[in-house]
Tab-separated table of C-alpha atoms in Angstrom:
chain	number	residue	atom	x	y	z
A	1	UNK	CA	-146.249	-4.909	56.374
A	2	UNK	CA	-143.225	-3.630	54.713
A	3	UNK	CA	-139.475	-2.747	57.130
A	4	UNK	CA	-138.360	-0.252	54.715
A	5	UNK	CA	-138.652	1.866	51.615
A	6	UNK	CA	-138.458	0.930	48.462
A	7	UNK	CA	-134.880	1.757	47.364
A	8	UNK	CA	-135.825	4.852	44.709
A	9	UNK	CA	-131.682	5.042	43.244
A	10	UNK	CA	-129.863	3.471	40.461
A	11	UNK	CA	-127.368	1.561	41.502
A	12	UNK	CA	-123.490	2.937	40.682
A	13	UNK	CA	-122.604	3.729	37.131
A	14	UNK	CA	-118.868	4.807	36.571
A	15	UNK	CA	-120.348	6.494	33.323
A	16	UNK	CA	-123.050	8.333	35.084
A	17	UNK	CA	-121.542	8.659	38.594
A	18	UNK	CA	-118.105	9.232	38.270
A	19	UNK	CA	-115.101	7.684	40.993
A	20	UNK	CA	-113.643	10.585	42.799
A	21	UNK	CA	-115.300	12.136	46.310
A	22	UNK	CA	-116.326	15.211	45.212
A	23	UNK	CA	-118.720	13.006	42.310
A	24	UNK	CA	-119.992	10.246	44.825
A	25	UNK	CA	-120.739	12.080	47.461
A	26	UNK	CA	-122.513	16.057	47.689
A	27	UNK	CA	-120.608	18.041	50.579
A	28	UNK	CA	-123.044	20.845	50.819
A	29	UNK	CA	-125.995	18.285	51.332
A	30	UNK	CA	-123.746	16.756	53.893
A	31	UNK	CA	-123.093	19.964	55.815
A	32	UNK	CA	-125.948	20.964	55.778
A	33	UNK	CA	-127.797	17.521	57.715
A	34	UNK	CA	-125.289	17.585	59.713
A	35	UNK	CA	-126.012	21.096	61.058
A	36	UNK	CA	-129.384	20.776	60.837
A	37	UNK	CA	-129.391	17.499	63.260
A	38	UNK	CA	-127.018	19.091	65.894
A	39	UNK	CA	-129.529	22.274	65.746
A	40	UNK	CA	-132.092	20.116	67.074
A	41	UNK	CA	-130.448	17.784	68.863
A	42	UNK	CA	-129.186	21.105	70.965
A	43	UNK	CA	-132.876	22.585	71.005
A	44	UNK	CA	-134.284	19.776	72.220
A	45	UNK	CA	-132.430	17.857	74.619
A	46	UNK	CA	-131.914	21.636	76.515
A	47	UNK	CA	-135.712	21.767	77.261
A	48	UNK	CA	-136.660	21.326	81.017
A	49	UNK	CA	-139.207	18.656	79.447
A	50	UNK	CA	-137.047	16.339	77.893
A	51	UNK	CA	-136.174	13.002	79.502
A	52	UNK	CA	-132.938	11.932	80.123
A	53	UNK	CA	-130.752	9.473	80.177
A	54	UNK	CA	-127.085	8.715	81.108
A	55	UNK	CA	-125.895	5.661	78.323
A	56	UNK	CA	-124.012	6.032	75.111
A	57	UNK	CA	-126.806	3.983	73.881
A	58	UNK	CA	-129.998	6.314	74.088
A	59	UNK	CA	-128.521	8.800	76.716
A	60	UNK	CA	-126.713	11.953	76.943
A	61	UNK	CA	-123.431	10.341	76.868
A	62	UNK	CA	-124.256	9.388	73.497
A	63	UNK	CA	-124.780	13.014	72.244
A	64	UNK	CA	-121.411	13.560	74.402
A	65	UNK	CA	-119.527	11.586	72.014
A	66	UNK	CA	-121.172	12.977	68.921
A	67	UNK	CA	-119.629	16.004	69.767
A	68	UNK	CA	-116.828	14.431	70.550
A	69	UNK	CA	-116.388	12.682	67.153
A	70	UNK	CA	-116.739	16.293	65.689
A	71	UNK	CA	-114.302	17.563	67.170
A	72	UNK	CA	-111.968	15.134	65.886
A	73	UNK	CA	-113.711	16.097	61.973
A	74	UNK	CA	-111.821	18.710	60.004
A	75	UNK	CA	-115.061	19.321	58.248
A	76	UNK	CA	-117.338	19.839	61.481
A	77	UNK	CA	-114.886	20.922	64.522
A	78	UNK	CA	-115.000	24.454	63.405
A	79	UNK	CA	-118.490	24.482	63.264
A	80	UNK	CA	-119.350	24.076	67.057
A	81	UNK	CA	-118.316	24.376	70.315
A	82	UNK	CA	-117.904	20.739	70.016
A	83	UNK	CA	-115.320	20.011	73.494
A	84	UNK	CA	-117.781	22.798	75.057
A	85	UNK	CA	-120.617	20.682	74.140
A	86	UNK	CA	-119.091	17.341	74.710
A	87	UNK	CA	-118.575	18.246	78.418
A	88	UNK	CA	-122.126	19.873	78.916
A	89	UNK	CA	-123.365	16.306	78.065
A	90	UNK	CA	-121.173	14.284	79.846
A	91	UNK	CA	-121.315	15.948	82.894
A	92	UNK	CA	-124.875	15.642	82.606
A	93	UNK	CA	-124.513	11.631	82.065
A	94	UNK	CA	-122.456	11.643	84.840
A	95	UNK	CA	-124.834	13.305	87.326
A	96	UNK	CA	-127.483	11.536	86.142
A	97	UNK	CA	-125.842	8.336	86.933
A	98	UNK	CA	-124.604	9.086	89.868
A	99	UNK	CA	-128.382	10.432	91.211
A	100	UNK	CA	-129.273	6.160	90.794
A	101	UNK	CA	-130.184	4.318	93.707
A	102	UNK	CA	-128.239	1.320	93.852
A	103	UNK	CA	-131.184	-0.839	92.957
A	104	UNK	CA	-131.745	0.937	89.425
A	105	UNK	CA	-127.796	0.911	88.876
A	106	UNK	CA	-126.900	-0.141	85.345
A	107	UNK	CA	-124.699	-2.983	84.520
A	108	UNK	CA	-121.474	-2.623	86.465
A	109	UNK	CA	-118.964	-3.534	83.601
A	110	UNK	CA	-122.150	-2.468	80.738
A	111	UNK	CA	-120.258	-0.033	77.950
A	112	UNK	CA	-123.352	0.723	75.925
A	113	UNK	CA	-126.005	0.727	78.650
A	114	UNK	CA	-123.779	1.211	81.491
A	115	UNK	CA	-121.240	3.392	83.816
A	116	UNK	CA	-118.080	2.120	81.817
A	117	UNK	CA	-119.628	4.157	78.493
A	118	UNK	CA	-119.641	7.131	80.285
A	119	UNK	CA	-116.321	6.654	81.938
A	120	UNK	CA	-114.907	6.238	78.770
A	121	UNK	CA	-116.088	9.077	76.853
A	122	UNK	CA	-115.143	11.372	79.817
A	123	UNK	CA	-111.862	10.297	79.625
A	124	UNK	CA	-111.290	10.385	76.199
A	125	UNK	CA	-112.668	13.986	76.176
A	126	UNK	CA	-110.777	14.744	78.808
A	127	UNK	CA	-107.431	13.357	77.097
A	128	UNK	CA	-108.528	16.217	73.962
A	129	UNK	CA	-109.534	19.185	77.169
A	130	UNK	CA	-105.201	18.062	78.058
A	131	UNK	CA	-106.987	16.983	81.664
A	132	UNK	CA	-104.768	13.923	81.864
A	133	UNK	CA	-105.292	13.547	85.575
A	134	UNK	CA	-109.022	13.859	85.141
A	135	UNK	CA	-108.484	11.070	82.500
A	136	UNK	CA	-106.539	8.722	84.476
A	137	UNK	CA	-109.099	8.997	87.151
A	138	UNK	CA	-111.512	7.431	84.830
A	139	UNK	CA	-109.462	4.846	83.608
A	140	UNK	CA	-108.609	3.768	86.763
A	141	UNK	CA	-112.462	3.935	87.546
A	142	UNK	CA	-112.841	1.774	84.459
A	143	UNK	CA	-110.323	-1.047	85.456
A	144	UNK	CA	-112.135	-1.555	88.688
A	145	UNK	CA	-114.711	-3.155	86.820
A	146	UNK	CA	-111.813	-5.944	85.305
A	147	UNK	CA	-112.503	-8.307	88.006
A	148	UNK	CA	-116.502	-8.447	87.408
A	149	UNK	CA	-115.332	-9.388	84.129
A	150	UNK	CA	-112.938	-11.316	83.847
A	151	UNK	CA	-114.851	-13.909	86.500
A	152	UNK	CA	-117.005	-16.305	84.941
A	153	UNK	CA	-120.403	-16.165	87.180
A	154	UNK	CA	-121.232	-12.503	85.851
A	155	UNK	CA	-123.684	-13.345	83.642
A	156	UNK	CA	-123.850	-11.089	80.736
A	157	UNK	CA	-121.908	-11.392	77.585
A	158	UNK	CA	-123.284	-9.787	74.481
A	159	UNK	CA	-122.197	-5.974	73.295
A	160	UNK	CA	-124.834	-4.047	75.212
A	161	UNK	CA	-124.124	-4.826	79.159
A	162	UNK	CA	-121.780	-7.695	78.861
A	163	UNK	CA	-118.508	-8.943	78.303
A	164	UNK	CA	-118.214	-8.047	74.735
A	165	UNK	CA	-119.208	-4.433	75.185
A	166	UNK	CA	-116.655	-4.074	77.830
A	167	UNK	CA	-114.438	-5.175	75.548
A	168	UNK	CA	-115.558	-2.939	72.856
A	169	UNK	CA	-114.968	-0.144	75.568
A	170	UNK	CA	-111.736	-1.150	76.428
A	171	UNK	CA	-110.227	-1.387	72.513
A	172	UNK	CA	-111.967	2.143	72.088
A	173	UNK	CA	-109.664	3.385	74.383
A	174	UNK	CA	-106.628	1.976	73.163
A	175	UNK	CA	-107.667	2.768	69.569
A	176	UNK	CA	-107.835	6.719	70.293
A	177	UNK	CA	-105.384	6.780	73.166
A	178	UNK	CA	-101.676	6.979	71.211
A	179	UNK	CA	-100.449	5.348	74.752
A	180	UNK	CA	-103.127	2.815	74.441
A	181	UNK	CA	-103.920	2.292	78.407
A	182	UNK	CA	-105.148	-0.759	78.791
A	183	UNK	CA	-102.775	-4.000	78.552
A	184	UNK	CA	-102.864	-6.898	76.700
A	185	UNK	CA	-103.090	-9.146	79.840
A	186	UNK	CA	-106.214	-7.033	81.222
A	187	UNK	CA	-107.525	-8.071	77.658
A	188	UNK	CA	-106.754	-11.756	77.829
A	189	UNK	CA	-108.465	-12.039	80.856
A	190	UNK	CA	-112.066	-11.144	79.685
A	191	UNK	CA	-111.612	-13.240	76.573
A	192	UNK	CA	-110.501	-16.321	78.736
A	193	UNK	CA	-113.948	-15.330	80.893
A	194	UNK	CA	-115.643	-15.625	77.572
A	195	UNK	CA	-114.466	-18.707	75.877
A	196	UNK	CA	-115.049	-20.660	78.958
A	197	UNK	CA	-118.237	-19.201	78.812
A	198	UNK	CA	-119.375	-19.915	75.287
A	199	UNK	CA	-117.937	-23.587	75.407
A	200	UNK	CA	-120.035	-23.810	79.087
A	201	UNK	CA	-123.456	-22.589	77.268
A	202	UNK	CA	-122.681	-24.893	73.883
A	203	UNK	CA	-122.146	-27.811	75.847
A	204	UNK	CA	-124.486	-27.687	78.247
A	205	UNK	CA	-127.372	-27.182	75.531
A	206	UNK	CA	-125.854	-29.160	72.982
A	207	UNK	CA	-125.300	-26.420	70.163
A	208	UNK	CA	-123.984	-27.170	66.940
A	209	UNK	CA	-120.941	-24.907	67.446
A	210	UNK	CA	-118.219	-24.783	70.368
A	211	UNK	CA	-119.190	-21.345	71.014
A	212	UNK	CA	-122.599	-19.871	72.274
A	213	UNK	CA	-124.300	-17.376	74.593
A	214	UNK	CA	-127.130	-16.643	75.553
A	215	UNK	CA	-129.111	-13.570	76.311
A	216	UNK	CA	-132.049	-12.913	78.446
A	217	UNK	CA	-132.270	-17.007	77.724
A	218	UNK	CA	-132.601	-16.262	73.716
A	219	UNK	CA	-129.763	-17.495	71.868
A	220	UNK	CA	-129.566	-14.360	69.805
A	221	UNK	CA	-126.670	-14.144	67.105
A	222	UNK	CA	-127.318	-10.789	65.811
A	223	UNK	CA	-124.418	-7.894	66.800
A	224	UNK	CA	-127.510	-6.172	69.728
A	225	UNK	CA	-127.503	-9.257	71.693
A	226	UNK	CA	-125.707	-12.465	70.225
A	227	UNK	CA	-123.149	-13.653	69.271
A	228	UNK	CA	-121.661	-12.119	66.068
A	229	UNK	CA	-120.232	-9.138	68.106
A	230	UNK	CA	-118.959	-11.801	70.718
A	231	UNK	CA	-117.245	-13.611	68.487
A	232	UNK	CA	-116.015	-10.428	66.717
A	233	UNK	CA	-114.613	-9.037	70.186
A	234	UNK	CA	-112.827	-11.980	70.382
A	235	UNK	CA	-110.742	-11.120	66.634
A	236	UNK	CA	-109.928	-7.745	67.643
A	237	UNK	CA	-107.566	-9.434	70.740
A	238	UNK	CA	-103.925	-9.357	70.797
A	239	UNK	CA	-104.463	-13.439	70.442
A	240	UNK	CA	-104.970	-12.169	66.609
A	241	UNK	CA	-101.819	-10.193	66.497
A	242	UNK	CA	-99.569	-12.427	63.629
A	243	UNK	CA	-95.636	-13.015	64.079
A	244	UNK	CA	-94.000	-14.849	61.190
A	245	UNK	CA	-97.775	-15.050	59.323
A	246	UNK	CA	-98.886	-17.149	62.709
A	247	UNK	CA	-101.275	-16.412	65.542
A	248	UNK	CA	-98.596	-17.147	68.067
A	249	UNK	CA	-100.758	-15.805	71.209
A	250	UNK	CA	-103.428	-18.397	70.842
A	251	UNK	CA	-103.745	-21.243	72.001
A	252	UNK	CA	-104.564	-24.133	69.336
A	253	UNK	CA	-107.804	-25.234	71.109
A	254	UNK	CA	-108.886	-21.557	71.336
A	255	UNK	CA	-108.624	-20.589	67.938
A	256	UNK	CA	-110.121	-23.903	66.823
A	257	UNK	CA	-112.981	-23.185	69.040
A	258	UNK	CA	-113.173	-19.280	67.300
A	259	UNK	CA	-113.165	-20.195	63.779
A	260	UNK	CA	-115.098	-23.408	64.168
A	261	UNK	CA	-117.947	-20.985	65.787
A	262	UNK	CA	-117.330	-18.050	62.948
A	263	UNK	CA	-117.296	-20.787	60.056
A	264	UNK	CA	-120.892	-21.990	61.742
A	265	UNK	CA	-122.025	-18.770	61.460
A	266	UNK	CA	-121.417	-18.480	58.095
A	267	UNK	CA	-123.875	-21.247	56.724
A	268	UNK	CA	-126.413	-19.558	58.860
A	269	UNK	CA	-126.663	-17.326	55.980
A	270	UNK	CA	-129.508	-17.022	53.745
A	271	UNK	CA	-130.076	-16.592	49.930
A	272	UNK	CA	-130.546	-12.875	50.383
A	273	UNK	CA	-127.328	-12.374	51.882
A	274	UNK	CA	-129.121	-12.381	55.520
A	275	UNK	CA	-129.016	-14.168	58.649
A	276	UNK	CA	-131.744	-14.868	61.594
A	277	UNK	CA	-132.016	-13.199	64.727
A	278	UNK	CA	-131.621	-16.866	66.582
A	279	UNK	CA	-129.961	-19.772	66.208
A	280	UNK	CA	-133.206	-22.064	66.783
A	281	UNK	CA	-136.392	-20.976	65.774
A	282	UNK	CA	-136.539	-17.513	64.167
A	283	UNK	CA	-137.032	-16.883	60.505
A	284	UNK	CA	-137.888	-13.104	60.863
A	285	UNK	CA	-136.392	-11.046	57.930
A	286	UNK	CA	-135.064	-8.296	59.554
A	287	UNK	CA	-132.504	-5.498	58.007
A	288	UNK	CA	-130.956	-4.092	61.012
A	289	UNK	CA	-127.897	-3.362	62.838
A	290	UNK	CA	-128.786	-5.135	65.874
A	291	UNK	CA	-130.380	-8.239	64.103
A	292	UNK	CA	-129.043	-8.879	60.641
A	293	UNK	CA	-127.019	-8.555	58.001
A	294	UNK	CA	-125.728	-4.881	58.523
A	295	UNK	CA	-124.723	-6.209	62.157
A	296	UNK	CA	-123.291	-9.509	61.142
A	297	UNK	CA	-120.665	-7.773	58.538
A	298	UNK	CA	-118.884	-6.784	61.004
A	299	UNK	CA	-117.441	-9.947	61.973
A	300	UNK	CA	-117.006	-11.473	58.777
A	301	UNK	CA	-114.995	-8.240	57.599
A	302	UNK	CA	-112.710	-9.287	60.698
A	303	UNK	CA	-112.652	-12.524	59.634
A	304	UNK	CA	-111.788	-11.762	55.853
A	305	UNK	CA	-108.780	-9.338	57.401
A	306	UNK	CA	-107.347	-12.255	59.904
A	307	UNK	CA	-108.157	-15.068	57.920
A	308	UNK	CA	-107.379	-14.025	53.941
A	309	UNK	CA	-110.184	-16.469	53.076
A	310	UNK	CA	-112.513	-15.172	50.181
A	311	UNK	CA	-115.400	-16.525	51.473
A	312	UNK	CA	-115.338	-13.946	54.030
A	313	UNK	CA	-115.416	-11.006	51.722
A	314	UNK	CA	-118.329	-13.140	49.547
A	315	UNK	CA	-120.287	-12.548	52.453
A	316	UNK	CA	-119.536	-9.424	52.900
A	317	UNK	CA	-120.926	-8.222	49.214
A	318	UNK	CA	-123.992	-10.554	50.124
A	319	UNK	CA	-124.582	-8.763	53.629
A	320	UNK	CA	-124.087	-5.080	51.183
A	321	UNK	CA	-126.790	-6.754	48.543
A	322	UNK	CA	-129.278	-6.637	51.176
A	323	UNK	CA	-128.655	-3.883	52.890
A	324	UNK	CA	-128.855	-2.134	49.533
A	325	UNK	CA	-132.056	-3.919	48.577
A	326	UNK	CA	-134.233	-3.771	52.112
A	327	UNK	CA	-131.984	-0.989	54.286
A	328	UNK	CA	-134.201	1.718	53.804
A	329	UNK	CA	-135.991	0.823	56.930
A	330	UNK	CA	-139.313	2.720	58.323
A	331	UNK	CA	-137.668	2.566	61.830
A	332	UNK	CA	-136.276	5.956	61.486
A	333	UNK	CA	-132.456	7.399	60.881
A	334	UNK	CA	-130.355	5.854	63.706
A	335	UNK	CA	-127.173	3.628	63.784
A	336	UNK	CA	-129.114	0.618	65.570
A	337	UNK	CA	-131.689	-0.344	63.291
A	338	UNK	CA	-132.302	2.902	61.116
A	339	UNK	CA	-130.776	3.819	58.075
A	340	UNK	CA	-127.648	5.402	58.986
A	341	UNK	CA	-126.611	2.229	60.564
A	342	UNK	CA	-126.868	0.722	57.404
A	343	UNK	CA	-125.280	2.919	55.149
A	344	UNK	CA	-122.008	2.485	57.809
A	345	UNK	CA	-122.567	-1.014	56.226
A	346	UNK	CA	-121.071	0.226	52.765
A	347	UNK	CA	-118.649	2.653	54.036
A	348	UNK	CA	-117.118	-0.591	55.621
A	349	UNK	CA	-117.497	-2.008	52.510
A	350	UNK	CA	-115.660	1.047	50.920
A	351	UNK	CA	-112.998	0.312	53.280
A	352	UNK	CA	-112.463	-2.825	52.558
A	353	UNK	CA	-112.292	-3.160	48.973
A	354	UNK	CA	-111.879	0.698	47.731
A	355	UNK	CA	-114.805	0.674	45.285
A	356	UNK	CA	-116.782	3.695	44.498
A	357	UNK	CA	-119.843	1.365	44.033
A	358	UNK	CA	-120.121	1.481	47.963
A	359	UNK	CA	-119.445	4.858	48.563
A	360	UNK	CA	-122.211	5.592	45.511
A	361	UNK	CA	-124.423	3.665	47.569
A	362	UNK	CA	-123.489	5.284	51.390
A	363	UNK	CA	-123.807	8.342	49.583
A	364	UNK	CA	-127.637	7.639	48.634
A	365	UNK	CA	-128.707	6.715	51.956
A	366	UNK	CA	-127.493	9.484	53.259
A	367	UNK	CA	-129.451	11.484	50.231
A	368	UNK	CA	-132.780	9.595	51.632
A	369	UNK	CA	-132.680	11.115	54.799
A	370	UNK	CA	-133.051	14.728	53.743
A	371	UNK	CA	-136.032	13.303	51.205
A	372	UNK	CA	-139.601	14.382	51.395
A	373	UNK	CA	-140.643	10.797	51.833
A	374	UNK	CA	-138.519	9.807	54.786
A	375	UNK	CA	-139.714	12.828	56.714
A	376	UNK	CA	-143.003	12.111	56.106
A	377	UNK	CA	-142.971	8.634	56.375
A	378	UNK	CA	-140.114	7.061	58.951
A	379	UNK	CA	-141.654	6.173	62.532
A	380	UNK	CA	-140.315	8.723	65.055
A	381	UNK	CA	-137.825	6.352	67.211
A	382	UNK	CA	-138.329	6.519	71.200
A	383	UNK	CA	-134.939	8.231	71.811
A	384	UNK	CA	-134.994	10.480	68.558
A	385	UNK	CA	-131.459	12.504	69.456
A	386	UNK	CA	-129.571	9.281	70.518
A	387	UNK	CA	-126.443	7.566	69.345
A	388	UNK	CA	-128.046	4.840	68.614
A	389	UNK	CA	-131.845	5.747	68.252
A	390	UNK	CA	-131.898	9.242	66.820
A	391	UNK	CA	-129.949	11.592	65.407
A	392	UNK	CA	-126.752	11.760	67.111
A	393	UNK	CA	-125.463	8.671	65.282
A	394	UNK	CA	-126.931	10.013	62.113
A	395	UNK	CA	-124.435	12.703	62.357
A	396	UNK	CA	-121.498	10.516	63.257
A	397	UNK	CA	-122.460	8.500	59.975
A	398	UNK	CA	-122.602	12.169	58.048
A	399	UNK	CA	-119.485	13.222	59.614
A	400	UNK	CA	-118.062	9.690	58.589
A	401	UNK	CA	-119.377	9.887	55.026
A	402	UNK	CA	-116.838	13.096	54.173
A	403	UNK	CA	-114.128	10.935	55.174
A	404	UNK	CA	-114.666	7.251	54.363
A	405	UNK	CA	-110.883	6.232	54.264
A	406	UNK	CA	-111.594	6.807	58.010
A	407	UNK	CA	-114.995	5.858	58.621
A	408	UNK	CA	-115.825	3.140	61.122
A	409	UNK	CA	-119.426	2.368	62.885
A	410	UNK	CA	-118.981	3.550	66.562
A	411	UNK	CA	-116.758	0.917	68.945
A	412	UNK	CA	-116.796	-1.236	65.926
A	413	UNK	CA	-113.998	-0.988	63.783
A	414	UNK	CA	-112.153	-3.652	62.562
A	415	UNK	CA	-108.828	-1.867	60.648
A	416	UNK	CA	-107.338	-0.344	63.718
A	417	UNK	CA	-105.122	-1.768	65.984
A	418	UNK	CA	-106.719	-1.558	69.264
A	419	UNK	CA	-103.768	-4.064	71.413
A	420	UNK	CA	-100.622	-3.325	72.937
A	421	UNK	CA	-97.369	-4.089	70.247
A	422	UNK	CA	-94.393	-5.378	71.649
């Protein structure tokens, strides 16, 4: 059985398509999705019946920092109450968190499926309401988490509860924060955690690279679970930061250990431009954000920035190919393995190389999901307002699409600087 739709577009034509925004991409469809999503987003998730809960992932903070995002949108921020909104939802997050007993309590440094998320969304919110005590608060709630971290015997390091979400967290802050509140030292000290980590797990089990995790005892490599987005985490460190052309922060050993790992990656992946979910034993052919292709660019686009290496970008385009090809997928419209995720794939892409074929391309996924056939068709997803389920991130990718020299999948951007210069 078939992941996704057939692709129905032609692929770009300067001829036929043009290369300026207002030809790529239609505004009025745009605006219109978006307010049609946040219309029932708002409906629904205000109904005594609906189920809550608290994460960024699938929760209301999640829908918090939707709103949040449009704020921050020229094109949307007029169009809503978005700040009002923003803290309807968080609060509610927060309350619903704090209502856990302590033996349901999430993750205690988790970003995605965990407190730190919605700590960090209510801050940053805050830091727009011009609350900044409120915001401090959080961030020092947020840092009380740095020695769970940093220690090596918590044992979680992947993007959703682990090490590398907290990190994610933590450069979110400092990416949107002009004072950028967390220091480079508070940094080091969860990579450290993880490289001893990853070269603890790769020698113990013998892998074929000096870096490796493990998750739920699956040694995933996909951006959910694995180790791409570890990896990547890793890039986005003040280690990276260049002085004279050199990564003088590093140590040699480290970055040996970092681009040895990233360059085994690489061969991982396949003729069609995709990789497996595992590194042993999986040859599922799957499109997604969370296992795949449109997860793994991430970390090679790092790569291609830090590294200047064309193979990087090669894989890239290949990782695009596919998503063009199979990212239609039946799963529904979300960021984590629906179609707006992958369409973020060729807005990076746009980024990166400043090619209208991408933005042609982001443009016609976003075109898909106001088609007859999707809304007939695509499988309702569990959470179907979430981030990273439903329809929240659809509108982040929307919002994104009307300004793609901006646009960046949520936590995951690799352009910014997200580390204390000095």
């Amino acid at each position: 059985m078939s992941r996704f739709f057939v692709n129905p577009y032609d692929d770009y034509d300067q001829s036929k398509h043009g290369n300026q925004l207002s030809e790529l991409i239609n505004y009025d469809l745009v605006i219109e999705l978006v307010k049609r999503c946040v219309e029932v987003i708002i409906r629904e998730t205000k109904l005594p019946t609906h189920k809550s809960r608290d994460d960024l992932y699938v929760g209301d903070a999640g829908i918090a920092f939707m709103f949040w995002k449009l704020n921050r949108s020229p094109n949307f921020r007029h169009l809503f109450p978005c700040l009002e909104h923003a803290t309807f939802y968080i609060k509610k997050a927060e309350a619903t968190n704090e209502s856990k007993t302590m033996s349901k309590s999430s993750s205690p440094i988790g970003f995605l499926c965990g407190k730190i998320g919605i700590l960090s969304v209510a801050a940053v919110i805050n830091y727009d309401l011009n609350k900044p005590n409120d915001t401090a608060k959080e961030i020092t709630s947020i840092l009380k988490a740095l020695p769970v971290a940093k220690t090596s015997r918590y044992d979680a390091d992947e993007i959703l509860v682990g090490r590398a979400g907290f990190l994610s967290g933590l450069y979110w802050l400092n990416q949107v924060m002009p004072q950028k509140p967390i220091s480079n030292d508070m940094i080091e000290d969860v990579c450290t955690a993880l490289i001893k980590r990853g070269r603890s797990y790769a020698h113990n089990n013998r892998t074929p690279l000096p870096l490796m995790y493990a998750y739920h005892e699956s040694d995933y490599i996909g951006a959910a679970h694995g180790l791409c987005s570890i990896l990547h985490m890793l890039l986005e460190s003040h280690w990276f930061a260049k002085t004279d052309g050199q990564f003088r922060n590093i140590s040699a050993s480290k970055l040996s250990d970092i681009k040895q790992s990233i360059e085994y990656f690489l061969t991982l992946q396949d003729s069609e431009g995709n990789f497996p979910t595992r590194l042993q034993g999986s040859n599922k052919k799957i499109f997604h954000r969370c296992h795949g292709c449109s997860g793994a660019v991430y970390l090679l686009a790092k790569s291609y920035l830090l590294f200047k290496d064309d193979k990087y970008l090669d894989a890239c385009r290949k990782c695009a190919e596919s998503v063009w090809r199979n990212g239609l997928l039946y799963k529904g419209p979300g960021i984590c393995h629906g179609i707006a995720g992958n369409g973020y794939v060729f807005l990076l892409m746009y980024r990166l190389t400043g090619e209208a074929l991408f933005l042609h391309r982001a443009s016609k996924f976003a075109e898909f999901l106001s088609t007859e056939q999707f809304n007939r068709e695509a499988r309702q997803p569990d959470r179907p307002y979430s981030l990273y389920e439903g329809l929240a991130g659809t509108v982040c990718f929307l919002s994104d699409l009307l300004e793609p020299s901006k646009a960046y999948f949520p936590f995951m951007d690799v352009f910014e600087i997200k580390y204390c210069e000095k």
